[in-house]
Short mmCIF file of C-alpha atoms in Angstrom, two decimals:
data_model
loop_
_atom_site.label_atom_id
_atom_site.label_comp_id
_atom_site.label_asym_id
_atom_site.label_seq_id
_atom_site.Cartn_x
_atom_site.Cartn_y
_atom_site.Cartn_z
CA ALA A 27 -0.07 -0.16 -0.14
CA ASP A 28 1.14 3.71 -0.69
CA LEU A 29 1.11 5.00 2.93
CA LYS A 30 0.82 8.70 3.60
CA TYR A 31 2.97 9.71 6.54
CA GLY A 32 2.18 13.37 6.67
CA VAL A 33 3.64 14.86 9.71
CA ASP A 34 5.29 12.10 11.10
CA GLY A 35 8.44 13.58 12.99
CA PRO A 36 8.98 14.49 16.72
CA TRP A 37 8.86 18.21 17.55
CA THR A 38 10.49 20.43 19.98
CA ALA A 39 9.02 23.37 22.18
CA TYR A 40 11.29 26.56 23.07
CA THR A 41 9.60 28.48 25.64
CA GLU A 42 10.53 32.03 27.34
CA TYR A 43 8.08 32.94 30.19
CA ALA A 44 7.34 36.73 30.76
CA THR A 45 6.62 37.89 34.31
CA LYS A 46 4.36 40.83 35.14
CA TYR A 47 2.19 41.88 38.01
CA SER A 48 -1.55 41.83 37.71
CA GLY A 49 -4.38 43.93 38.96
CA THR A 50 -3.72 44.57 42.73
CA ASN A 51 -1.36 41.69 42.94
CA THR A 52 1.95 43.50 43.50
CA THR A 53 3.83 41.08 45.46
CA GLU A 54 3.78 37.95 43.35
CA PRO A 55 4.44 38.18 39.69
CA VAL A 56 2.14 36.07 37.16
CA VAL A 57 4.21 34.08 34.86
CA SER A 58 2.76 33.69 31.48
CA VAL A 59 3.97 32.87 27.54
CA LYS A 60 1.96 35.93 26.58
CA GLY A 61 4.72 38.61 26.07
CA GLY A 62 7.34 36.02 25.96
CA LYS A 63 7.80 32.81 23.45
CA GLN A 64 6.48 30.01 22.59
CA TRP A 65 8.15 28.48 19.38
CA LEU A 66 7.71 25.12 18.02
CA TYR A 67 10.16 23.22 15.86
CA GLY A 68 9.72 19.86 13.67
CA GLY A 69 10.05 17.92 10.66
CA LEU A 70 7.98 15.26 8.89
CA ARG A 71 10.07 11.89 9.20
CA MET A 72 8.66 9.93 6.28
CA GLY A 73 6.18 12.44 5.51
CA GLY A 74 8.74 14.43 3.67
CA LYS A 75 11.92 16.57 4.10
CA SER A 76 11.02 20.09 5.32
CA TYR A 77 11.40 21.46 8.81
CA TYR A 78 8.97 23.90 10.16
CA ALA A 79 9.15 26.57 12.89
CA LEU A 80 5.70 27.79 14.35
CA ASP A 81 5.18 30.78 16.72
CA LEU A 82 2.43 30.05 19.15
CA SER A 83 3.46 32.98 21.67
CA ASN A 84 -0.25 34.53 21.13
CA VAL A 85 -2.07 31.31 21.42
CA THR A 86 -4.44 30.74 24.29
CA SER A 87 -7.21 28.26 25.06
CA VAL A 88 -9.88 30.58 23.48
CA SER A 89 -8.00 32.87 20.92
CA GLY A 90 -4.98 33.32 18.72
CA THR A 91 -3.47 31.64 15.49
CA PRO A 92 -0.06 29.84 15.42
CA LYS A 93 1.98 31.90 12.83
CA LEU A 94 4.72 30.27 10.65
CA LYS A 95 8.15 31.40 11.48
CA PHE A 96 9.87 29.55 8.79
CA LYS A 97 10.26 26.63 6.50
CA ILE A 98 13.14 24.73 5.36
CA ASP A 99 12.47 23.01 2.32
CA PRO A 100 15.33 20.93 0.55
CA ILE A 101 13.34 19.93 -2.49
CA VAL A 102 13.57 23.69 -3.81
CA ALA A 103 17.03 23.91 -2.78
CA PRO A 104 19.50 24.74 -5.62
CA ALA A 105 21.66 21.71 -6.99
CA ASN A 106 24.68 20.90 -5.00
CA SER A 107 23.48 23.35 -2.24
CA PRO A 108 24.17 22.53 1.36
CA LEU A 109 20.32 21.90 1.71
CA SER A 110 20.12 19.86 -1.45
CA TYR A 111 21.96 16.85 0.14
CA MET A 112 19.36 16.62 3.34
CA GLY A 113 17.09 13.60 3.53
CA GLN A 114 13.82 12.86 5.26
CA SER A 115 13.52 14.97 8.03
CA TRP A 116 13.89 12.49 11.01
CA SER A 117 15.93 14.44 13.19
CA LYS A 118 14.14 15.83 16.49
CA PRO A 119 15.38 19.60 16.35
CA THR A 120 17.65 20.64 19.43
CA ILE A 121 17.06 24.07 20.25
CA ALA A 122 20.45 25.79 21.91
CA TRP A 123 22.63 28.58 22.59
CA VAL A 124 26.06 29.09 20.82
CA ASN A 125 28.51 31.87 20.61
CA TRP A 126 27.98 33.45 17.02
CA LYS A 127 30.45 36.20 15.98
CA GLY A 128 30.97 36.99 19.75
CA THR A 129 27.07 37.18 20.80
CA ARG A 130 24.55 34.67 22.23
CA LYS A 131 22.51 33.14 19.28
CA LEU A 132 19.65 30.57 19.45
CA VAL A 133 19.99 27.88 16.98
CA MET A 134 18.45 24.78 15.63
CA LEU A 135 20.25 21.80 15.17
CA VAL A 136 19.39 18.90 13.42
CA GLY A 137 20.94 15.68 11.72
CA GLY A 138 20.93 15.49 7.90
CA GLY A 139 18.00 13.19 7.60
CA TYR A 140 17.25 9.77 6.27
CA ASP A 141 18.03 8.29 2.93
CA PRO A 142 15.37 5.77 1.63
CA ILE A 143 17.91 3.44 0.20
CA TYR A 144 18.25 1.95 3.76
CA GLU A 145 14.71 0.32 2.88
CA ASN A 146 16.76 -2.18 0.70
CA ILE A 147 16.97 -5.64 2.23
CA GLY A 148 20.80 -6.20 3.25
CA THR A 149 23.88 -3.87 3.81
CA PRO A 150 22.55 -0.55 2.30
CA THR A 151 24.89 0.74 -0.20
CA SER A 152 25.11 4.69 -0.17
CA SER A 153 23.37 6.54 -3.05
CA SER A 154 25.42 8.85 -5.07
CA LYS A 155 24.67 11.84 -2.91
CA ASP A 156 24.61 10.00 0.34
CA PHE A 157 21.18 12.06 1.51
CA GLY A 158 21.25 13.03 5.07
CA ALA A 159 24.87 12.35 5.75
CA GLY A 160 25.59 15.61 7.86
CA VAL A 161 24.62 17.75 10.74
CA TYR A 162 23.15 21.11 10.19
CA MET A 163 22.88 24.77 12.24
CA PHE A 164 20.10 26.82 11.52
CA ASP A 165 19.18 30.22 13.00
CA ALA A 166 16.10 29.46 15.40
CA ASP A 167 14.59 32.69 14.65
CA ASP A 168 14.63 32.89 10.80
CA GLY A 169 15.85 29.59 9.61
CA SER A 170 18.67 30.59 7.70
CA LEU A 171 21.59 28.04 7.71
CA LEU A 172 24.64 28.99 9.88
CA TRP A 173 26.97 25.97 9.27
CA TRP A 174 26.89 22.63 8.45
CA ALA A 175 29.40 19.58 8.23
CA SER A 176 29.35 16.60 5.83
CA SER A 177 31.54 14.69 3.31
CA HIS A 178 29.81 16.95 0.89
CA ALA A 179 30.62 20.26 2.50
CA ALA A 180 33.47 22.44 1.30
CA ALA A 181 36.91 22.79 2.94
CA ASN A 182 38.43 25.96 4.10
CA LYS A 183 35.06 28.02 4.36
CA GLU A 184 33.85 29.65 7.54
CA THR A 185 30.32 28.11 7.24
CA GLU A 186 31.20 24.58 5.99
CA THR A 187 33.25 21.64 7.49
CA ASN A 188 34.35 18.96 5.13
CA VAL A 189 34.66 15.56 6.78
CA PRO A 190 35.57 13.00 4.50
CA ASN A 191 33.93 9.81 6.28
CA MET A 192 30.57 11.40 7.18
CA LYS A 193 28.90 9.36 4.45
CA ARG A 194 25.81 7.93 6.15
CA SER A 195 22.46 9.35 7.13
CA VAL A 196 22.20 11.04 10.45
CA VAL A 197 18.65 10.55 11.88
CA SER A 198 18.69 10.82 15.34
CA GLN A 199 18.53 14.09 17.82
CA ILE A 200 21.86 16.18 18.22
CA LYS A 201 23.11 16.22 21.60
CA ALA A 202 24.15 19.55 22.47
CA ILE A 203 26.47 19.87 25.64
CA ASP A 204 27.62 23.07 27.54
CA ARG A 205 30.68 21.69 29.36
CA ASN A 206 31.60 24.86 31.30
CA THR A 207 27.88 25.72 32.39
CA ASP A 208 28.22 29.40 30.87
CA GLY A 209 24.75 28.73 28.85
CA LEU A 210 26.52 28.09 25.45
CA VAL A 211 27.14 24.93 23.72
CA ASP A 212 30.48 23.50 23.30
CA HIS A 213 30.14 20.24 22.02
CA LEU A 214 27.72 18.23 19.84
CA TYR A 215 27.35 14.39 19.84
CA PHE A 216 25.46 12.28 17.43
CA GLY A 217 25.48 9.00 15.61
CA ASP A 218 24.91 7.82 11.70
CA LEU A 219 23.51 4.72 10.13
CA GLY A 220 26.96 3.46 9.38
CA GLY A 221 27.75 2.97 13.28
CA GLN A 222 29.99 5.95 13.42
CA VAL A 223 29.66 8.41 16.38
CA TRP A 224 30.69 11.84 16.05
CA ARG A 225 31.66 14.86 18.37
CA VAL A 226 31.96 18.36 17.21
CA ASP A 227 33.77 20.91 19.17
CA LEU A 228 32.41 24.27 18.93
CA ASP A 229 34.68 27.55 19.11
CA ASP A 230 33.60 30.09 21.71
CA ALA A 231 36.01 32.85 20.31
CA LYS A 232 34.28 36.37 19.34
CA THR A 233 35.11 35.63 15.59
CA ALA A 234 33.59 32.21 15.29
CA GLY A 235 31.04 32.07 12.87
CA GLY A 236 32.49 35.26 11.26
CA THR A 237 36.11 35.15 10.21
CA THR A 238 36.53 31.69 11.53
CA ASN A 239 34.78 28.26 11.53
CA ILE A 240 32.57 27.89 14.58
CA ALA A 241 33.67 24.08 14.46
CA LYS A 242 37.05 23.83 15.72
CA ARG A 243 37.24 20.11 14.91
CA VAL A 244 34.91 17.12 14.10
CA THR A 245 36.10 14.03 15.28
CA ARG A 246 34.92 10.50 14.74
CA ILE A 247 35.07 8.83 18.31
CA LEU A 248 33.66 5.36 17.39
CA ASP A 249 33.72 3.39 14.09
#
């Protein structure tokens, strides 16, 4: 049967609460999403390749309408562009803060996705484009691509990291670690469908993401 999967992927919520005093209550503030942020991020899994971000900040139980913040659509991406190598959007988005050009920036981290060639019985053989073989960092506010790593990424560029052995689909959520508890991500961990596990070390210098690559190194820690 031709199954219709639709929106089949796991979603992530990012919330910033707002506090304010209500009426005659001047001692205990009211905590609410209204005036703050309630953003949702998610993909389609076997329903497609796109990722979406929704703004639900003004939605209540009785009023309000969700707003589309952005859509990431690899289907319409130019040939050989970073997005053109993405597979089905299986990876649950990780929302985290990084040091980007010397300032805190909220980012969405996802794996490259799933290549349907793995549906074949037996040991999969990579397709010519190795769909989904990589990790992507997007601006969590407008969806613009900030950085990516893959065997298809260019070398010696500030926004790309070429990793020759990163040739298998990355479908899991990206684990972001703040090692020194400064509120900014220092390491990314993830596995791929080739049985490899990767660690990305992020640079917290003021020039990272600007004149230098935000990724200091990408290391295969398990083969």
